[in-house]
Every structure is written in structure tokens, then in C-alpha cells.
Amino acid sequence: MPVIVAVDASLSMWRNVFEGEEKKTTRFNIAEECTNQILDHVTSKFKLESMALLSCSSSVTVLSDFTRDLSMLKNGLKALKIGDKADFSSFVNYLNHFVVKTWGRMQSCTVIVITDGGIVSVESLDALKNAQTKNSLFEFPCNLHFLCIETLQNLKLSGSYYLLHEILKINEDLGSVVPLLETKTPEMGLPGMVATSIDKFLNNTLKTFETTLSCGNLSSRISIFPSPKAQKSINSSLEAEIFTVKDKISIVGFLNISDIRNPPVLSRHLLLPITPTEVEDISTHPSFSVVLHGSLKMESKVALVKLATEWFGIIYSWADSKTKSNLVLSILPVGLNCIPWLGNFNQLAPASMWPESLSSKKPSIPSFPVQSKRFMKRSYSQPTVAWTRATGLQTDVQKILRSAKKLPEKSHVFYKDLNRLRRAALSFGFHDLLDGISALLERECTLLPGTAHPEATLQLSHAARELKSTINKGHEHTIEPLKTDF
Amino acid sequence: MSSFNLDHKTVFVLDHGPTLTESSKQNVDFDIFSKARPQGVVPLAPVSKSLWTCCMEALCEYSRVVWDIFPGEKFLRYVVSDSTSTFLNSWKHEEQSMSHLMTKLAGIGPPLKTSDCSVILGLVSAVAALCEATEIQQQTITEHPGHIIENSGRIVCITQLKNDSHRRSLEECVAEAMKQHNKLSESSGILKILSIEFVLVHVKSFGSDCEVTELRHVLPNHPSVTTEVHDVKATRHGIAIGNRMLNLLQKHYNLSVTSITGIPMKEEQHANSSANYDVLLMHERLTGTMDRAKIDVSDNELTSSMSLKWCTPKINVNELYHCTGAARISPVDVNSRPSLCLTNFLLNGRSVLLDHWQKSGDAGGGSGSSGSKNTHMISCCGSDIFLHALDVYRVPFEDPPSISDGPGGRVTDYRINDFTEIAKKAELLPIGHRLKSVGNEPINLSMKLLDRMSKQWPLVFSKTIVYNMKQAEPLLQVITKEIISDDEVVNCQRVIYHLISMEKDGTALPVSGSTTRGPNKHKREEQYKSMWNELEGLLRLHSTISTNHKQVLDCLLKCTGKESENGNEEKPQAKFRVSTKEEVFESPESPPPVKKMKNESEMAIRPSKGAQSILSMWQNHMDNQNSQFHVEFCGRLTSDSNKARLYPDIEDEVSQVQAASSQDKNDRSGMRRGGGSGGHRFGSFHRGSRQDQGKSGRSTPTSHMKQKAMKKMNKPYSPKT
């Protein structure tokens, strides 16, 4: 996931780390070194990772927008200048805008703030708490880490430790507060101490996510990039449960892209086969991932893969450009019924299991999309009465009049619409309307041209009579056409 | 603890008393003329709707949208309150529908004119209804006993208040009823209510001045009850009530209102031109977009917070869009012509891409600056129409290396077509509930299938002989089945017999890749050996599935002379087979039948697989040609791999011991024990042993019989090329 490094550029960073020492080192210098170390680490270990560099005081400065280019990031770092005072709430607002414009609101990001601990003031905490109309600090999923050039003891003494943790609480406890200094300066000296702390932090926080992708007895060791996020179950009726991707994910079957119909997904990830270490020539050592990719691409299929109990994803061939295609995993929301048109995942079975004897008798083998038959039809796929607007009623009346003019040919449609209108009027307690329509039909009777079929007159006056006389006959009653001898 | 949102259950209390019989004082013209009015015809007098009619129309619209957007998820109930209280439906799924509601409403008719009517009875019933569990809640209780259900609900009371103190008495009534029911819930099985939102919709006719204070507050003495009062005048044909209810609906379920603009529609009058229309839709807020539009409840028409422009309807169904959210939609005006056109178009199975249409500034819509990319898609999936939000942002793994540059990327002889066959067999369909004798998770059938199909599945052609052989195909097809019929067993046996006769006839095996340098008799023997090994391994892995699977393995073992693992009986067979080979070739040094080899491998086998690149075909061809001019180092010819072992005799004794002990595992080494040596010493034993075996082979009458029998069996399989 993209990494944003933000350096606290407030004046307090200008303080020396240890006052008594001969060689004066400001926290600002340390912060620069830390940033360098993080940039080197990430760009060398995670070649696909985008990073951005910010500095924040009362305003936020973008030193480098998201890039994978180390030299650009380092150049940006050279422009780092000391500012005035820290304002964390404006930093949060800026960051929301900054991240969302590039990555949207679904991409989770890592934000590393390098500070002396004093970046969050009581006022900014209150401001953030009050402004919090949404559930979380950020508009995007965010892992927020504070790297503090301070000892744990001093952080606690100054109260910063509490404030930083309050911020993390608003961020759904995603993140950490890391004091980079220790009370006793170890033998390696200050830079060494900080470098070790940073190293430990980076190795703990930024990891490649490795897992085994299997299909029956075939398997391939893969890394998932960016690392999949653990998910809380969205099922409101149960206690929130944390779901994490397992260290073995198995393909349960295959689906056509045309059947799966663009399901909503939580995130997408690149699947990169991992080279077995004992193999010398990696490019010629066969890998299951490559077979899978080739087949999925050729057939326009996706592989449905089980990530955890009741959690699935789809694997497919994805191409950034015309020539370079890759295996990509899209993670579906947690749950067996998360995509309504695919039905319950546990109820899917291989097509080859469908008994042949059955298929000859019933040619309609159930297929996608799954129709939700359990509940009634939607209003837009069946005749619906909606009269809140005058036009709704007028359209329905016009329709009856149109078929009334074409009696007796349109007798069937005429009575169907008439009965529908009658029922709706009864439902809405709109009995005056029935009298009105009755009068309308009687007038239509008089307006019929001389060439009209004699039955038309009979049917119209019959319908007009019936509308009035059946008001008390209830919803179930149907006005039947008059039986005539014509 | 299990929590259900406040909007999971809503109870409407409908005042069925005399106040609502009052006319809305607003008339509706039902007699309009779409074309020129005939001369001398006076339109009929407009009819006026009663307040009740206005309210019921609005109520039906509210319910329609809820059921469109949340089928089976959100529940509505209706209590009609006059001198008694009557429920129109229950929480059951089948009673949550428009047709049920309309029928029941018709059953109760217009409001009563008697004076002893009150909504109090209805409110008490409504609280009681909230204590009942919906089917979803019931399911949670059954599946997770011991869970406390966090049960809340909303009561919407449509009535006419007399004044603010009337309101207070109704509030008090709800709070008191809740208190009593919660007390009761401790002893009986009913659900406890955690909180209630009590919405009072005060309706009055046009011109009425009976005003109440619009407010929202938590009851001071009952913090779990929140009251909200809406004062609505039935202006404009009563549409004010309808609009107010839609506004309330939007707020109650936190819905977005989106306008689809620029929908091209053919005009009836001008068939060759088309005008553009807009359709207003309601839907759940899409994840991934932040709809900041604040919902103000008013009597005005709903306004869209986002406009999406219609784009080309041409969509490649085999293209997978990265979609971050999908929400069911419901048209605000379901029967308008543009709405009907749009929904019918989509219900026919078409999808349409949409562009975020920026009005001036940030209209509060989701996707920000996205250029000309398609931000949304609307399509029908199953019975429902969904609005999909598409991802338009930067891909986190932008411009990755191609998979062909990664591990295994340069391998050219992957069995991709064969894997496709597996993928086709394991193509999932929603048929689980229709399959009989399946446990509760039919998806496991698919897992089992994949497991069986991949028990021994070499990734590349160069690592397999069996899968390169068209002759073996029928067996390979059958053996991965869960159940094999007796006929299929016979077919498999035929295949095995055929393979044996192939070996006997000296038919070259389709060994692909450049490793078949200089195939000759020895090489071929090796190839057959590994083919049999491969096949036995395969059958052995499947032999545990059923007795019929085992039978196929047994047949192979019998034919390859391993029916009893310690037996001596295999010897004659082995000798016999090798001996027949000698009849084919004059001497070990005779040039290999390159042409035949090529034909076999490329014509008979390859076309059916089709996964060989032209390059590898050419390489094979060249290798075969070159091999004719190349005199192979005899040490290499006889070695296991392409590496020749120097001084094989040094390990002579060791290998003999090994051969003896490993014969059970080493599938076909037993056959060659006639040569008096294990698999390591071919160089030294071949010539002598072959003659030995030859003699004994000819002199074995039983094997002669078998030979005949096999020839007979082979008929259906004989030359296919």
C-alpha cells in the first residue's frame, strides 16, 4: 500500500536531542536521517510501492508527490525546511484530500509521521473529535504510525503519549506510537540507536504478504501486493469478527467473467509467484501461477478462491498495458452472500456434477445471475401504481380511454386496466375517483362515432355502471366484460 | 451481542379516524386531453383527494422504495388505528410486498367517521410489534443462542395532531408502552427494545392553520425514545405529503439521490430523432464515494446529489471492471416514461457506462476529478438493477512486470489447454440446492473435483509422456472421475493393453523437448520405462477412490508384471516384451526412425493439445534431423539422464543391493532383472540380456497367447493417424 512519510517541521524540532553533549544534533537532523532510511528501505524492498513526502507545520508542504523514483523523493527531502507550529487537524484534512485525489477512498495507505511527539495539541485533538461526523479519522483506510524522536518516558511525562494514543483511537486503533530513543544512550551512539529503532519498526510494519495459492494438488507460493487488510465482518447481526487472509488460499472453482458481472470488491492485489530458492534458473522453472494465468486469460474466466471461512476473492488475468498481463486478486466483501447475483457461495457446484439424465429432461440448468425469487418483484419490473404525482393518475386514466376508443377489440386490455385502477382507488380510499371515472366512461359513450361497433356502447355503459356499484364489493372483485351476442 | 440497526424494523401507525376523511382541498384533474379536445366537450370536474388518500399514496411510495432497495433486509409493518387497532401484515417475508399492502389497505377502506377513534391503540400495538422478532432476528437467535439481540425500531405515526400537548401525550404513550413491554420481556420470551425513534407526521389540508412545532428531541424522562415531528400541508394535489415521505425515506435509510442525465430516447412522433432525458434514482450510498450531501427534510422534490451522464451502451461482457461498490436502485418516479424506458432497457440485460457529470464546483458527488473515465455503471444483475461505482483512481500496483518476466515466465510448453479443461469441469453454477444427496456445502464437491483432477498433473509437456499420448487419453479422462462404471474399467484396460502393444511394436513415444536427443532403442526403452512409471504413479494415486479405480491399477500392475510385488511371474512377460522389440530393429546402433518419431509426436499427439509453440515444433524438428547426423556417445545413450556415468562398475555391488531392495518402489526395474542388474548398469548388461530375454520370450507359450489377445484388443485403437 502507498506510504506517506510526513516530517513534523514545527520549531520544537529544532531542539537538540541531548543538551549536554558536545556534538549537537537537532531532532530535525535526526528526522531527515530517519526519512532517508525509510525511503531507502521501502524503495529497495518494495519496488512497486509508491511513496510521498510531506512536511507539516501550520501548513502542509508536499516535498514529493506519490512516486517510485527514489531520486525524486530524495530531491524532495532536500527542500525540507523548518516551519512554525504544528497543527495536526489541518494536517489530517490536507492528507484526506491529498490521498483521496490519487487513490480514492478504498485504498489503504500507511502514514508515517516523524515528530518529536508534540505534533498533536489538545486543541487539535478536540477539533478532530468534534469534526468527526464520520466514523474514522481519515476518509481512507489508514495505518498511522508516529515515530517520535523522544524516549518513552519523556513522551509520557509531556502528555504527548496520551494525545497520540487518543488520535489512534479515533483511527480505529490502526497504527502505533514508536519512541525512537532510549533513556540510556547505547554504545553505538545516537545515530545507531535511531537507525536500529527504525529498522525494527520497518521490519515489523512493512512486510510482504506471502501465501500459497492452491488448486487441488497444484500450488504455487505467491506474494500478495499490496498486503491484504484484515476485515471486520460487515454483518450487522453478529459481533464484529476479524477476518484475515490465510497462509493457504485455495481455488474452489471457476466462473465466467460474463457471469460474475463486475461485483463490488474491497481491494485488488497483484499476485506474484515467489521463486523457490533452490532453483537456479527461475524463468524456466515451471510455475502453477503461469498456467493458471494463461488459462484464465484465454477463457475469460476468473478463479473463485477461498481466503478464509466465509470469505472469498476472485483471481483473474489483468493487463495494465496491452503486452503486460498479470495475475490479480480482487477481494470480495466478507460473507457467503456478498454478491446477490451469485447466490450463496456454498451453494455453487461444478457444472460437470449436473446429472446428464436431468439435463436432458430439464434443459434449463440453473445459471447466473441468480434471481432472488424469495422476495417479490421490484416495482420497476411489474405494473405499479404511483399516484402521488397528478401525472401518475392521469397516465393511467389516459390508458383506459385509449383502449375504450378501440372497443371491442381492446376489450381485454380495457378491463385489465380498469380493474387495476379500481383496485388502486379502493386501496387508497379514493372512492370519489371511481365515480369520476364512471362519469368519464359514460361521456365516452356519447362521444363514440357512428361507425363504432355497437358492442362498444354496451361495454362502456356496463363498465361505468359496474364501477359505481361494486365499490363495496372489495379488492378481490373483478369487473368482467359484458357477455354479448355480437 | 447482536445489533440490528434502527431501520431494520419500522412500524407505521395510520390514523383511521374522522380527521383524515377531510378533503385535502386540492383537486386532481383526471380528465385531461392529450390531443386536441373534441368540440363542445367540457372536461369533467376534478375530484379531490382526502387526506387519507394522499397519505396512503405517499405511504405506498415509501414502502415501494424500501422493498426495491432492501429486499428481505428491512422490514415494514402497518397498524391501522381507529376504535380498535388492526395489523395489516406481519414481519414475515411474504407479507412484505406492495401487492399484500394494497390488498389489505383496500380491505380497511377509507377512515371511519365515528368519534371514538384514537391513534393511542395503534401506538401501543406498534410498540408490541417492535418486540416481535423478524425472520432475520429469529435466525440469529436460533443460530447463536445466548446472544442478546440489540433490538431497536422506528414508529412512524401519520395523524393530525390537535396541538403540542396532544403530541406530548402520544410521546408519553409510546414511552410508557415501551417501559411496560421491556418489563414484560424479562419474564416472557419477547425481545427487549433498546431504543425507539418516534416520527410524528402531522398532516393537514390546504388552508388549515393547525400548526404544531416541528422538532427533534430526546424525551427528557425516557432517553431511549427520540421524537421527531413533521408538519405537512397537503398542497399541490397532496404531493407535498408524498415528497415529505420520500425525504423522510432518504433520511431514514441514508439514501443517495442520483440523476442519470442525457438518456437518449426516441420520440414517438419523430422516430429518427432522439431527445435526451433525465431519470432520478434512489439508492444506498455507494462505498468508495463520499456523498456529503446533507439531507434536509422538506416538502420539495428530491434533488440529486450526483449527476451521471449516459455513455455508450456497448460493453464487453468479458471485461472485468474494478468496481468498488454496487447498490440497488429504485426510480423516484417509477411510472414516468423516461424511467420506464431506462428500466426496461436495463432489464433486458444491458449495461450502461456512466460518467460523473460535474456541475459547478464540487456537487458533493463522489468521484472527484476523474477526467473522461467512466465512473459508474448501471446494469441489471438477476432481478435487480444495480448502480456500480467504478474505480477511477491510480492502481496501487501500476505498471507491474509482466508475469512472463517472473518465475516460470519463460517456459513455453505449459499445459494451458489441459488446465482449461479442468477449469471447464470445475466451472461453478448455482446448482447446489438442486443436487441431491449433497451435504450442506455443495462447494466442497468442487474442491474434491479439483483434488481428483490434479492428483498427478505435470505443469509442462516436457515433464510428462502420458499426457502427450493421444492413446492414453481415454484412460486419463476416466480415471479422474469419482465413480467409474465397469464399462469404463474395461476401456481403461484396453488402453493399457494398447500401450503394451505399442511398446511391443516399438512405437516411439512422444517425448517432447530437446531432451530426446538421439532417440534410439535404448532411449526408447527408457522412455517406456518412465511412461509406465508415470502411469502407475497416476493410477496409484487414484486407486484409493474406489474399487474400480483400484482395478485399473491392478490391470496395469498385472500387465507390467507386478501383480504380486515379490513375484517371479513377471519375468517371462518382461522378457517377452523386450524380445519382440528386438525383432523390429536390426541392431542397437541402427539409426532411430526420426521421421516416424516426428510424425508420431507432431501429427498424432500435438494437434490435440495445441499448446506447442512454432518455435518448439521447429526445435523438435531440427533436433530430430540433427540427431540423424550425430553419433551419440554410447555412455550417454544408456544413462538415466543426459549425463553419462563414468565407471559404472564401481558401484556395481552397491547398486545390485539397491535394486533388490528398491524393486517394490522402482516400478519396472523388476522386468529388467533378467539382465542380472539394477537400473544403474544398462551400459554393461543390455546386449547380453536382450538375447537372453528374447529366447525365453519366444519359448513362453502363455505370453504368446497374451500377445494374440492383445492384438485383438488393440483393434479399436490401431493406427489413428
PDB file of C-alpha atoms in Angstrom, chain B residues 197-276:
ATOM      1  CA  GLU B 197     -37.374   6.679  17.083  1.00  0.00           C
ATOM      2  CA  PHE B 198     -40.888   8.067  17.112  1.00  0.00           C
ATOM      3  CA  VAL B 199     -41.707  10.071  13.992  1.00  0.00           C
ATOM      4  CA  LEU B 200     -44.954  12.019  14.014  1.00  0.00           C
ATOM      5  CA  VAL B 201     -46.192  13.168  10.631  1.00  0.00           C
ATOM      6  CA  HIS B 202     -48.837  15.797  11.221  1.00  0.00           C
ATOM      7  CA  VAL B 203     -50.908  16.149   8.049  1.00  0.00           C
ATOM      8  CA  LYS B 204     -53.430  18.856   7.343  1.00  0.00           C
ATOM      9  CA  SER B 205     -55.401  20.114   4.411  1.00  0.00           C
ATOM     10  CA  PHE B 206     -54.547  23.100   2.282  1.00  0.00           C
ATOM     11  CA  GLY B 207     -55.594  26.207   4.121  1.00  0.00           C
ATOM     12  CA  SER B 208     -55.613  24.625   7.544  1.00  0.00           C
ATOM     13  CA  ASP B 209     -53.819  26.582  10.213  1.00  0.00           C
ATOM     14  CA  CYS B 210     -53.496  23.828  12.768  1.00  0.00           C
ATOM     15  CA  GLU B 211     -49.787  24.111  13.414  1.00  0.00           C
ATOM     16  CA  VAL B 212     -47.553  22.085  15.629  1.00  0.00           C
ATOM     17  CA  THR B 213     -43.909  22.708  16.402  1.00  0.00           C
ATOM     18  CA  GLU B 214     -41.516  20.806  14.137  1.00  0.00           C
ATOM     19  CA  LEU B 215     -38.807  19.433  16.339  1.00  0.00           C
ATOM     20  CA  ARG B 216     -36.495  16.563  17.112  1.00  0.00           C
ATOM     21  CA  HIS B 217     -35.713  15.788  20.693  1.00  0.00           C
ATOM     22  CA  VAL B 218     -34.934  13.022  23.134  1.00  0.00           C
ATOM     23  CA  LEU B 219     -37.698  12.585  25.651  1.00  0.00           C
ATOM     24  CA  PRO B 220     -36.427  14.056  28.904  1.00  0.00           C
ATOM     25  CA  ASN B 221     -37.744  11.240  31.073  1.00  0.00           C
ATOM     26  CA  HIS B 222     -37.140   8.479  28.559  1.00  0.00           C
ATOM     27  CA  PRO B 223     -33.701   8.813  26.987  1.00  0.00           C
ATOM     28  CA  SER B 224     -34.269   5.791  24.749  1.00  0.00           C
ATOM     29  CA  VAL B 225     -37.114   7.455  22.889  1.00  0.00           C
ATOM     30  CA  THR B 226     -36.389  10.156  20.324  1.00  0.00           C
ATOM     31  CA  THR B 227     -39.263  12.084  18.838  1.00  0.00           C
ATOM     32  CA  GLU B 228     -39.371  13.900  15.557  1.00  0.00           C
ATOM     33  CA  VAL B 229     -42.363  15.956  14.416  1.00  0.00           C
ATOM     34  CA  HIS B 230     -43.154  16.881  10.831  1.00  0.00           C
ATOM     35  CA  ASP B 231     -45.866  19.324   9.942  1.00  0.00           C
ATOM     36  CA  VAL B 232     -47.056  18.795   6.378  1.00  0.00           C
ATOM     37  CA  LYS B 233     -49.687  20.612   4.423  1.00  0.00           C
ATOM     38  CA  ALA B 234     -51.285  18.691   1.558  1.00  0.00           C
ATOM     39  CA  THR B 235     -50.506  21.234  -1.136  1.00  0.00           C
ATOM     40  CA  ARG B 236     -50.255  20.532  -4.863  1.00  0.00           C
ATOM     41  CA  HIS B 237     -52.547  17.513  -5.214  1.00  0.00           C
ATOM     42  CA  GLY B 238     -51.200  16.244  -1.938  1.00  0.00           C
ATOM     43  CA  ILE B 239     -47.770  15.757  -3.423  1.00  0.00           C
ATOM     44  CA  ALA B 240     -46.320  17.695  -0.523  1.00  0.00           C
ATOM     45  CA  ILE B 241     -47.080  14.704   1.683  1.00  0.00           C
ATOM     46  CA  GLY B 242     -45.556  12.357  -0.885  1.00  0.00           C
ATOM     47  CA  ASN B 243     -42.433  14.468  -1.113  1.00  0.00           C
ATOM     48  CA  ARG B 244     -42.138  14.753   2.625  1.00  0.00           C
ATOM     49  CA  MET B 245     -42.344  10.998   2.942  1.00  0.00           C
ATOM     50  CA  LEU B 246     -39.670  10.491   0.258  1.00  0.00           C
ATOM     51  CA  ASN B 247     -37.436  12.992   2.034  1.00  0.00           C
ATOM     52  CA  LEU B 248     -38.007  11.128   5.265  1.00  0.00           C
ATOM     53  CA  LEU B 249     -37.245   7.859   3.498  1.00  0.00           C
ATOM     54  CA  GLN B 250     -33.963   9.252   2.211  1.00  0.00           C
ATOM     55  CA  LYS B 251     -33.003  10.315   5.702  1.00  0.00           C
ATOM     56  CA  HIS B 252     -34.222   7.175   7.459  1.00  0.00           C
ATOM     57  CA  TYR B 253     -32.156   4.856   5.247  1.00  0.00           C
ATOM     58  CA  ASN B 254     -29.386   7.326   4.390  1.00  0.00           C
ATOM     59  CA  LEU B 255     -30.004   7.045   0.657  1.00  0.00           C
ATOM     60  CA  SER B 256     -28.386   8.882  -2.195  1.00  0.00           C
ATOM     61  CA  VAL B 257     -30.391  10.504  -4.946  1.00  0.00           C
ATOM     62  CA  THR B 258     -28.682  10.307  -8.295  1.00  0.00           C
ATOM     63  CA  SER B 259     -29.758  11.658 -11.613  1.00  0.00           C
ATOM     64  CA  ILE B 260     -28.933   9.792 -14.802  1.00  0.00           C
ATOM     65  CA  THR B 261     -28.780  12.506 -17.436  1.00  0.00           C
ATOM     66  CA  GLY B 262     -28.722  12.554 -21.187  1.00  0.00           C
ATOM     67  CA  ILE B 263     -30.568   9.301 -21.771  1.00  0.00           C
ATOM     68  CA  PRO B 264     -31.290   9.226 -25.482  1.00  0.00           C
ATOM     69  CA  MET B 265     -34.883   8.277 -26.194  1.00  0.00           C
ATOM     70  CA  LYS B 266     -36.716   8.005 -29.489  1.00  0.00           C
ATOM     71  CA  GLU B 267     -39.749  10.239 -29.727  1.00  0.00           C
ATOM     72  CA  GLU B 268     -42.978   8.651 -30.854  1.00  0.00           C
ATOM     73  CA  GLN B 269     -43.653  11.475 -33.271  1.00  0.00           C
ATOM     74  CA  HIS B 270     -40.142  11.784 -34.666  1.00  0.00           C
ATOM     75  CA  ALA B 271     -38.826   8.283 -34.916  1.00  0.00           C
ATOM     76  CA  ASN B 272     -35.477   9.250 -36.376  1.00  0.00           C
ATOM     77  CA  SER B 273     -34.501  11.861 -33.861  1.00  0.00           C
ATOM     78  CA  SER B 274     -33.996  11.380 -30.192  1.00  0.00           C
ATOM     79  CA  ALA B 275     -34.230  13.687 -27.247  1.00  0.00           C
ATOM     80  CA  ASN B 276     -32.302  13.387 -24.024  1.00  0.00           C
TER      81      ASN B 276
END
